Amino acid sequence: MIRDLLIISIGAILINNFVLVQFLGICPFLGVSKKVETAFGMGMAVIFVMLCASALTWIVQKYLLDPFGLGYLQTIAFILVIAVLVQLVEMFLQKSVPSLYNSLGVYLPLITTNCAVLGVAIQNITKFGTAEMSFLKSLTYGTSAAIGFTLAIVLFAGVRERLETSDIPDFLKGMPIVLVTAALLSIAFLGFSGLSFQ
């Protein structure tokens, strides 16, 4: 059991990183990665939302959609669950950490439509199935995917901060160097695809 959870964690964080390998959640990855502090705050919000979304969507699928034959409503149900969670995070940050709330700006409500969050919820069901994916494995997968997202966005933000003081050719300044950097970071993460567990 522990081995299975470890394999799920390492797979979601490094081998199948949602941003750098599966290319999900690119909008906040590019938009909120100018400063490490902001990227870390976004990562923490995504960890909370993905953890709760994995738990709640698994429960909704197992005890509501599957028993009543409502599988065709899966995407709508999952988006509703995620939207409620994001609204709770938004209200919490607005009251307790207004500086982070202001720096995240429009990207915080965009977690609702962040395909990485929805991707985790759907992959928990379609990739593994509720019979194979226990509640604990679902939580592990969701949390690990969010940690992988946070790792990617914080690393990328660190590189972007260094780019601000670097001597870059004029034709690469701005978004071109950002996209080249993201591509190189993605290639670096592809190196983990050779990991295997015997």
Coordinates of N, CA and C in Angstrom, one line a residue:
M1 N 0.8 -1.2 0.0 CA 0.0 0.0 0.0 C 0.9 1.3 0.0
I2 N 1.9 1.3 0.9 CA 2.8 2.5 0.9 C 3.5 2.6 -0.4
R3 N 3.9 1.5 -0.9 CA 4.7 1.5 -2.2 C 3.8 2.1 -3.3
D4 N 2.5 1.7 -3.3 CA 1.6 2.2 -4.3 C 1.4 3.7 -4.2
L5 N 1.3 4.2 -3.0 CA 1.1 5.6 -2.7 C 2.4 6.4 -3.1
L6 N 3.6 5.8 -2.9 CA 4.8 6.4 -3.3 C 5.0 6.5 -4.8
I7 N 4.6 5.4 -5.5 CA 4.6 5.4 -6.9 C 3.7 6.5 -7.5
I8 N 2.5 6.5 -6.9 CA 1.5 7.6 -7.4 C 2.1 9.0 -7.2
S9 N 2.7 9.2 -6.0 CA 3.3 10.5 -5.7 C 4.4 10.9 -6.6
I10 N 5.4 10.0 -6.8 CA 6.5 10.4 -7.6 C 6.1 10.5 -9.1
G11 N 5.1 9.7 -9.5 CA 4.6 9.8 -10.9 C 4.0 11.1 -11.1
A12 N 3.1 11.5 -10.2 CA 2.4 12.8 -10.4 C 3.3 14.0 -10.2
I13 N 4.3 14.0 -9.4 CA 5.1 15.1 -9.1 C 6.2 15.3 -10.2
L14 N 6.9 14.2 -10.6 CA 8.0 14.3 -11.5 C 7.8 13.7 -12.9
I15 N 7.3 12.5 -12.9 CA 7.2 11.8 -14.2 C 6.1 12.3 -15.1
N16 N 4.9 12.5 -14.6 CA 3.8 13.0 -15.3 C 3.3 14.3 -14.8
N17 N 4.3 15.2 -14.6 CA 3.9 16.6 -14.1 C 2.9 17.2 -14.9
F18 N 1.8 17.7 -14.3 CA 0.6 18.2 -15.0 C 1.0 19.4 -15.9
V19 N 1.9 20.3 -15.5 CA 2.2 21.4 -16.3 C 3.3 21.1 -17.3
L20 N 4.3 20.5 -16.9 CA 5.5 20.4 -17.8 C 5.5 19.2 -18.7
V21 N 4.7 18.2 -18.4 CA 4.6 17.0 -19.2 C 3.3 16.8 -19.9
Q22 N 2.2 17.0 -19.1 CA 0.8 16.9 -19.6 C 0.3 18.2 -20.2
F23 N 1.0 19.3 -19.9 CA 0.6 20.6 -20.4 C -0.8 21.1 -20.0
L24 N -1.1 20.8 -18.8 CA -2.4 21.3 -18.2 C -2.1 22.4 -17.2
G25 N -2.9 23.4 -17.2 CA -2.7 24.5 -16.2 C -1.7 25.5 -16.7
I26 N -1.5 25.7 -18.0 CA -0.5 26.6 -18.6 C -0.8 28.0 -18.3
C27 N -2.1 28.4 -18.3 CA -2.5 29.8 -18.1 C -2.0 30.4 -16.8
P28 N -2.2 29.8 -15.6 CA -1.6 30.3 -14.4 C -0.1 30.1 -14.3
F29 N 0.4 29.1 -15.0 CA 1.8 28.8 -15.0 C 2.6 30.0 -15.7
L30 N 2.0 30.5 -16.8 CA 2.7 31.6 -17.4 C 2.3 32.9 -16.8
G31 N 1.1 33.0 -16.3 CA 0.6 34.3 -15.8 C 1.0 34.7 -14.4
V32 N 1.2 33.7 -13.5 CA 1.5 34.0 -12.1 C 2.9 33.7 -11.7
S33 N 3.8 33.5 -12.7 CA 5.1 33.1 -12.4 C 6.2 34.2 -12.5
K34 N 5.8 35.4 -12.3 CA 6.8 36.5 -12.4 C 7.6 36.7 -11.1
K35 N 6.9 36.3 -10.0 CA 7.6 36.4 -8.7 C 7.4 35.1 -8.0
V36 N 8.5 34.7 -7.2 CA 8.4 33.4 -6.5 C 7.4 33.4 -5.4
E37 N 7.2 34.6 -4.7 CA 6.2 34.6 -3.7 C 4.8 34.4 -4.2
T38 N 4.5 35.1 -5.3 CA 3.2 34.9 -5.9 C 3.0 33.5 -6.4
A39 N 4.0 33.0 -7.1 CA 3.9 31.6 -7.6 C 3.7 30.6 -6.4
F40 N 4.4 30.8 -5.3 CA 4.2 29.9 -4.2 C 2.8 30.0 -3.6
G41 N 2.3 31.2 -3.5 CA 0.9 31.4 -3.0 C -0.1 30.8 -3.9
M42 N 0.1 30.9 -5.2 CA -0.8 30.2 -6.2 C -0.7 28.7 -6.0
G43 N 0.5 28.2 -5.8 CA 0.7 26.8 -5.6 C 0.0 26.3 -4.4
M44 N 0.1 27.0 -3.3 CA -0.6 26.6 -2.1 C -2.2 26.6 -2.3
A45 N -2.7 27.6 -3.0 CA -4.1 27.6 -3.3 C -4.5 26.4 -4.1
V46 N -3.7 26.1 -5.1 CA -3.9 24.9 -6.0 C -3.8 23.6 -5.2
I47 N -2.9 23.5 -4.3 CA -2.8 22.3 -3.5 C -4.1 22.1 -2.7
F48 N -4.5 23.2 -2.1 CA -5.8 23.0 -1.3 C -6.9 22.6 -2.1
V49 N -7.1 23.3 -3.3 CA -8.2 23.1 -4.2 C -8.1 21.7 -4.7
M50 N -7.0 21.2 -5.2 CA -6.8 19.9 -5.8 C -7.1 18.8 -4.7
L51 N -6.6 19.0 -3.5 CA -6.8 18.0 -2.5 C -8.2 17.8 -2.2
C52 N -8.9 19.0 -1.9 CA -10.4 18.9 -1.6 C -11.2 18.4 -2.8
A53 N -10.8 18.9 -4.0 CA -11.5 18.5 -5.2 C -11.4 17.0 -5.5
S54 N -10.2 16.4 -5.2 CA -10.0 15.0 -5.4 C -10.9 14.2 -4.5
A55 N -10.9 14.7 -3.2 CA -11.8 14.0 -2.2 C -13.3 14.1 -2.6
L56 N -13.7 15.3 -2.8 CA -15.1 15.5 -3.1 C -15.6 14.9 -4.4
T57 N -14.8 15.0 -5.4 CA -15.3 14.5 -6.7 C -15.3 13.0 -6.7
W58 N -14.3 12.4 -5.9 CA -14.4 10.9 -5.8 C -15.6 10.5 -5.1
I59 N -16.0 11.2 -4.0 CA -17.2 10.9 -3.3 C -18.5 11.1 -4.2
V60 N -18.5 12.2 -4.9 CA -19.6 12.5 -5.8 C -19.8 11.4 -6.9
Q61 N -18.6 11.0 -7.5 CA -18.6 9.9 -8.5 C -19.1 8.6 -7.9
K62 N -18.5 8.2 -6.8 CA -18.8 6.9 -6.2 C -20.2 6.7 -5.6
Y63 N -20.6 7.8 -5.0 CA -21.9 7.7 -4.2 C -23.1 8.4 -4.8
L64 N -22.9 9.2 -5.9 CA -24.0 9.9 -6.5 C -24.1 9.6 -8.0
L65 N -23.0 9.8 -8.7 CA -23.1 9.6 -10.2 C -23.2 8.2 -10.6
D66 N -22.3 7.3 -10.1 CA -22.3 5.9 -10.5 C -23.6 5.2 -10.1
P67 N -24.0 5.3 -8.8 CA -25.2 4.5 -8.4 C -26.5 4.9 -9.2
F68 N -26.6 6.2 -9.5 CA -27.8 6.6 -10.2 C -27.7 6.7 -11.7
G69 N -26.6 6.2 -12.3 CA -26.3 6.2 -13.7 C -26.2 7.6 -14.3
L70 N -25.6 8.5 -13.5 CA -25.5 9.9 -14.0 C -24.1 10.3 -14.4
G71 N -23.4 9.3 -15.0 CA -22.0 9.5 -15.4 C -21.9 10.6 -16.4
Y72 N -22.9 10.9 -17.2 CA -22.8 11.9 -18.2 C -22.8 13.3 -17.6
L73 N -23.1 13.4 -16.4 CA -23.0 14.7 -15.7 C -21.7 15.0 -15.0
Q74 N -20.8 14.1 -15.2 CA -19.5 14.1 -14.5 C -18.8 15.5 -14.6
T75 N -18.6 16.0 -15.8 CA -17.8 17.2 -15.9 C -18.5 18.4 -15.3
I76 N -19.9 18.5 -15.4 CA -20.6 19.6 -14.8 C -20.6 19.5 -13.3
A77 N -20.7 18.3 -12.8 CA -20.7 18.1 -11.3 C -19.3 18.5 -10.8
F78 N -18.3 18.0 -11.5 CA -16.9 18.3 -11.0 C -16.6 19.8 -11.0
I79 N -17.0 20.5 -12.1 CA -16.8 21.9 -12.2 C -17.5 22.7 -11.1
L80 N -18.7 22.2 -10.7 CA -19.4 22.9 -9.6 C -18.7 22.7 -8.3
V81 N -18.2 21.5 -8.1 CA -17.5 21.2 -6.8 C -16.2 22.1 -6.8
I82 N -15.5 22.2 -7.9 CA -14.3 23.0 -7.9 C -14.6 24.5 -7.8
A83 N -15.7 24.9 -8.4 CA -16.0 26.3 -8.3 C -16.3 26.7 -6.9
V84 N -17.0 25.9 -6.1 CA -17.3 26.1 -4.7 C -16.0 26.2 -3.9
L85 N -15.1 25.3 -4.1 CA -13.8 25.3 -3.4 C -13.0 26.5 -3.7
V86 N -13.0 26.9 -5.0 CA -12.2 28.1 -5.3 C -12.8 29.4 -4.7
Q87 N -14.2 29.4 -4.6 CA -14.8 30.5 -4.0 C -14.5 30.6 -2.5
L88 N -14.4 29.5 -1.8 CA -14.0 29.4 -0.4 C -12.5 29.9 -0.3
V89 N -11.6 29.5 -1.1 CA -10.2 29.9 -1.1 C -10.2 31.4 -1.3
E90 N -10.9 31.9 -2.3 CA -10.9 33.3 -2.6 C -11.4 34.2 -1.5
M91 N -12.4 33.8 -0.8 CA -12.9 34.5 0.4 C -11.9 34.5 1.5
F92 N -11.3 33.3 1.7 CA -10.3 33.2 2.8 C -9.1 34.1 2.5
L93 N -8.6 34.1 1.3 CA -7.4 34.9 1.0 C -7.7 36.4 1.0
Q94 N -8.9 36.8 0.6 CA -9.3 38.2 0.6 C -9.4 38.7 2.0
K95 N -9.8 37.9 3.0 CA -9.9 38.3 4.4 C -8.6 38.2 5.1
S96 N -7.8 37.1 4.9 CA -6.7 36.9 5.7 C -5.3 37.3 5.1
V97 N -5.2 37.2 3.8 CA -4.0 37.6 3.1 C -4.3 38.5 1.9
P98 N -4.7 39.7 2.1 CA -5.1 40.6 1.0 C -4.0 40.9 0.0
S99 N -2.8 40.9 0.5 CA -1.7 41.2 -0.5 C -1.5 40.1 -1.5
L100 N -1.6 38.8 -1.0 CA -1.6 37.7 -2.0 C -2.8 37.7 -2.9
Y101 N -4.0 38.0 -2.3 CA -5.2 38.0 -3.0 C -5.1 39.0 -4.2
N102 N -4.5 40.2 -3.9 CA -4.4 41.2 -4.9 C -3.4 40.9 -6.0
S103 N -2.3 40.2 -5.5 CA -1.2 39.8 -6.5 C -1.6 38.7 -7.4
L104 N -2.5 37.8 -6.9 CA -3.0 36.7 -7.8 C -4.0 37.2 -8.8
G105 N -4.7 38.3 -8.4 CA -5.6 38.9 -9.4 C -6.6 38.0 -10.0
V106 N -6.7 38.1 -11.3 CA -7.7 37.3 -12.1 C -7.4 35.8 -12.1
Y107 N -6.1 35.5 -11.8 CA -5.8 34.1 -11.9 C -6.3 33.2 -10.8
L108 N -6.7 33.8 -9.6 CA -7.3 33.0 -8.6 C -8.7 32.5 -9.0
P109 N -9.6 33.3 -9.5 CA -10.9 32.7 -10.0 C -10.7 31.7 -11.1
L110 N -9.6 31.9 -11.9 CA -9.3 31.0 -13.0 C -9.0 29.6 -12.6
I111 N -8.7 29.4 -11.3 CA -8.5 28.0 -10.8 C -9.7 27.2 -11.1
T112 N -10.9 27.9 -11.1 CA -12.1 27.2 -11.3 C -12.1 26.5 -12.7
T113 N -11.5 27.1 -13.7 CA -11.5 26.5 -15.0 C -10.1 26.0 -15.3
N114 N -9.2 26.0 -14.3 CA -7.9 25.4 -14.5 C -8.0 24.0 -14.9
C115 N -7.5 23.6 -16.1 CA -7.7 22.3 -16.6 C -6.9 21.3 -15.8
A116 N -5.9 21.7 -15.1 CA -5.1 20.8 -14.2 C -6.0 20.3 -13.1
V117 N -6.8 21.2 -12.5 CA -7.6 20.8 -11.3 C -8.7 19.8 -11.8
L118 N -9.4 20.2 -12.9 CA -10.4 19.3 -13.5 C -9.8 18.1 -14.0
G119 N -8.5 18.2 -14.6 CA -7.8 17.0 -15.1 C -7.6 15.9 -14.0
V120 N -7.2 16.4 -12.8 CA -6.9 15.5 -11.7 C -8.2 14.8 -11.3
A121 N -9.3 15.5 -11.2 CA -10.6 15.0 -10.8 C -11.0 13.9 -11.8
I122 N -10.9 14.2 -13.1 CA -11.4 13.3 -14.1 C -10.4 12.1 -14.2
Q123 N -9.1 12.3 -14.1 CA -8.2 11.2 -14.2 C -8.3 10.3 -13.1
N124 N -8.7 10.8 -11.9 CA -8.9 9.9 -10.8 C -10.0 8.8 -11.1
I125 N -10.9 9.2 -11.9 CA -12.0 8.3 -12.3 C -11.7 7.5 -13.6
T126 N -11.4 8.3 -14.6 CA -11.3 7.6 -16.0 C -10.0 6.8 -16.1
K127 N -8.9 7.3 -15.6 CA -7.6 6.7 -15.7 C -7.5 5.5 -14.8
F128 N -8.0 5.6 -13.6 CA -7.9 4.5 -12.6 C -9.2 3.8 -12.3
G129 N -10.3 4.5 -12.4 CA -11.6 4.0 -12.0 C -11.8 3.9 -10.5
T130 N -13.0 4.1 -10.1 CA -13.2 4.2 -8.6 C -13.0 2.8 -8.0
A131 N -13.1 1.7 -8.7 CA -12.8 0.4 -8.1 C -11.3 0.3 -7.8
E132 N -10.5 0.7 -8.7 CA -9.0 0.6 -8.6 C -8.5 1.8 -7.7
M133 N -9.0 2.9 -7.8 CA -8.5 4.1 -7.1 C -9.3 4.3 -5.8
S134 N -8.7 3.9 -4.7 CA -9.3 4.1 -3.4 C -9.4 5.6 -3.1
F135 N -10.1 5.9 -2.0 CA -10.2 7.3 -1.6 C -8.8 7.8 -1.2
L136 N -8.0 7.0 -0.5 CA -6.7 7.4 -0.1 C -5.8 7.6 -1.3
K137 N -5.8 6.8 -2.3 CA -5.0 6.9 -3.5 C -5.5 8.2 -4.3
S138 N -6.8 8.4 -4.3 CA -7.3 9.6 -5.0 C -6.8 10.9 -4.3
L139 N -6.7 10.9 -3.0 CA -6.2 12.1 -2.3 C -4.7 12.2 -2.5
T140 N -4.0 11.1 -2.6 CA -2.5 11.1 -2.8 C -2.3 11.6 -4.2
Y141 N -3.0 11.2 -5.2 CA -2.8 11.6 -6.6 C -3.1 13.1 -6.7
G142 N -4.2 13.5 -6.1 CA -4.6 15.0 -6.2 C -3.5 15.9 -5.6
T143 N -3.1 15.5 -4.4 CA -2.1 16.3 -3.6 C -0.8 16.3 -4.3
S144 N -0.4 15.1 -4.8 CA 0.9 15.0 -5.5 C 0.9 15.8 -6.8
A145 N -0.2 15.7 -7.6 CA -0.3 16.5 -8.8 C -0.2 18.0 -8.5
A146 N -0.8 18.4 -7.4 CA -0.7 19.9 -7.0 C 0.7 20.2 -6.5
I147 N 1.3 19.3 -5.8 CA 2.7 19.6 -5.4 C 3.6 19.7 -6.7
G148 N 3.4 18.9 -7.7 CA 4.1 19.0 -8.9 C 3.8 20.3 -9.6
F149 N 2.6 20.7 -9.6 CA 2.2 22.0 -10.2 C 3.0 23.2 -9.4
T150 N 3.0 23.1 -8.1 CA 3.7 24.1 -7.3 C 5.2 24.1 -7.6
L151 N 5.8 22.9 -7.6 CA 7.2 22.8 -7.9 C 7.5 23.4 -9.2
A152 N 6.7 23.1 -10.3 CA 7.0 23.6 -11.6 C 6.9 25.2 -11.6
I153 N 5.8 25.7 -11.0 CA 5.6 27.1 -11.1 C 6.6 27.9 -10.3
V154 N 7.0 27.4 -9.1 CA 8.0 28.0 -8.3 C 9.4 28.0 -9.0
L155 N 9.8 26.9 -9.5 CA 11.0 26.8 -10.3 C 11.0 27.8 -11.5
F156 N 9.9 27.8 -12.2 CA 9.8 28.7 -13.3 C 9.9 30.2 -12.9
A157 N 9.2 30.5 -11.8 CA 9.3 31.9 -11.3 C 10.7 32.2 -10.9
G158 N 11.4 31.3 -10.3 CA 12.8 31.6 -9.9 C 13.7 31.9 -11.1
V159 N 13.5 31.2 -12.2 CA 14.2 31.4 -13.4 C 13.8 32.7 -14.0
R160 N 12.5 33.0 -14.0 CA 12.0 34.3 -14.6 C 12.5 35.5 -13.8
E161 N 12.7 35.4 -12.5 CA 13.3 36.5 -11.7 C 14.7 36.7 -12.1
R162 N 15.4 35.6 -12.4 CA 16.8 35.8 -12.9 C 16.9 36.4 -14.3
L163 N 15.9 36.1 -15.1 CA 15.9 36.6 -16.4 C 15.7 38.1 -16.5
E164 N 15.1 38.7 -15.4 CA 14.9 40.1 -15.3 C 16.2 40.9 -15.3
T165 N 17.2 40.3 -14.7 CA 18.5 41.0 -14.6 C 19.5 40.4 -15.6
S166 N 19.1 39.6 -16.5 CA 20.0 39.0 -17.5 C 20.1 39.8 -18.8
D167 N 21.2 39.7 -19.5 CA 21.4 40.3 -20.8 C 20.8 39.4 -21.9
I168 N 19.6 39.8 -22.3 CA 18.9 39.0 -23.3 C 18.8 39.8 -24.6
P169 N 19.0 39.1 -25.7 CA 18.9 39.8 -27.0 C 17.5 40.4 -27.1
D170 N 17.4 41.6 -27.8 CA 16.1 42.3 -27.9 C 15.0 41.5 -28.5
F171 N 15.3 40.6 -29.5 CA 14.2 39.9 -30.1 C 13.7 38.8 -29.3
L172 N 14.4 38.4 -28.1 CA 13.9 37.4 -27.2 C 13.2 38.0 -26.0
K173 N 13.3 39.3 -25.8 CA 12.8 39.9 -24.5 C 11.3 39.7 -24.4
G174 N 10.8 39.6 -23.2 CA 9.4 39.4 -23.0 C 8.9 38.0 -23.1
M175 N 7.8 37.8 -23.7 CA 7.2 36.4 -23.8 C 8.0 35.4 -24.6
P176 N 8.8 35.8 -25.6 CA 9.6 34.8 -26.3 C 10.6 34.0 -25.4
I177 N 11.3 34.7 -24.5 CA 12.3 34.1 -23.6 C 11.5 33.3 -22.6
V178 N 10.3 33.8 -22.2 CA 9.5 33.0 -21.2 C 9.1 31.7 -21.8
L179 N 8.7 31.7 -23.0 CA 8.3 30.4 -23.7 C 9.5 29.5 -23.9
V180 N 10.6 30.0 -24.3 CA 11.8 29.2 -24.4 C 12.2 28.6 -23.1
T181 N 12.2 29.4 -22.0 CA 12.5 28.9 -20.7 C 11.5 27.8 -20.3
A182 N 10.2 28.0 -20.5 CA 9.3 26.9 -20.2 C 9.5 25.7 -20.9
A183 N 9.9 25.8 -22.2 CA 10.2 24.6 -23.0 C 11.4 23.9 -22.5
L184 N 12.4 24.6 -22.1 CA 13.6 24.0 -21.5 C 13.4 23.3 -20.2
L185 N 12.5 23.9 -19.4 CA 12.1 23.3 -18.1 C 11.3 22.0 -18.3
S186 N 10.5 22.1 -19.3 CA 9.7 20.9 -19.7 C 10.6 19.7 -20.2
I187 N 11.6 20.1 -21.0 CA 12.6 19.1 -21.4 C 13.3 18.5 -20.3
A188 N 13.7 19.3 -19.3 CA 14.4 18.8 -18.1 C 13.5 17.8 -17.3
F189 N 12.2 18.1 -17.2 CA 11.3 17.2 -16.5 C 11.1 15.9 -17.3
L190 N 11.3 15.9 -18.6 CA 11.1 14.7 -19.4 C 12.2 13.7 -19.0
G191 N 13.3 14.2 -18.5 CA 14.4 13.3 -18.0 C 13.9 12.3 -16.9
F192 N 12.9 12.7 -16.2 CA 12.4 11.8 -15.1 C 11.5 10.7 -15.7
S193 N 11.2 10.7 -17.0 CA 10.3 9.7 -17.6 C 11.0 8.3 -17.6
G194 N 12.3 8.3 -17.4 CA 13.1 7.0 -17.4 C 13.0 6.3 -16.0
L195 N 12.5 7.0 -15.0 CA 12.4 6.3 -13.7 C 11.5 5.1 -13.8
S196 N 11.9 4.1 -13.2 CA 11.0 2.9 -13.1 C 11.1 2.3 -11.7
F197 N 10.1 1.6 -11.3 CA 10.0 1.0 -10.0 C 9.9 -0.5 -10.1
Q198 N 10.9 -1.2 -9.7 CA 10.9 -2.7 -9.8 C 10.4 -3.3 -8.5

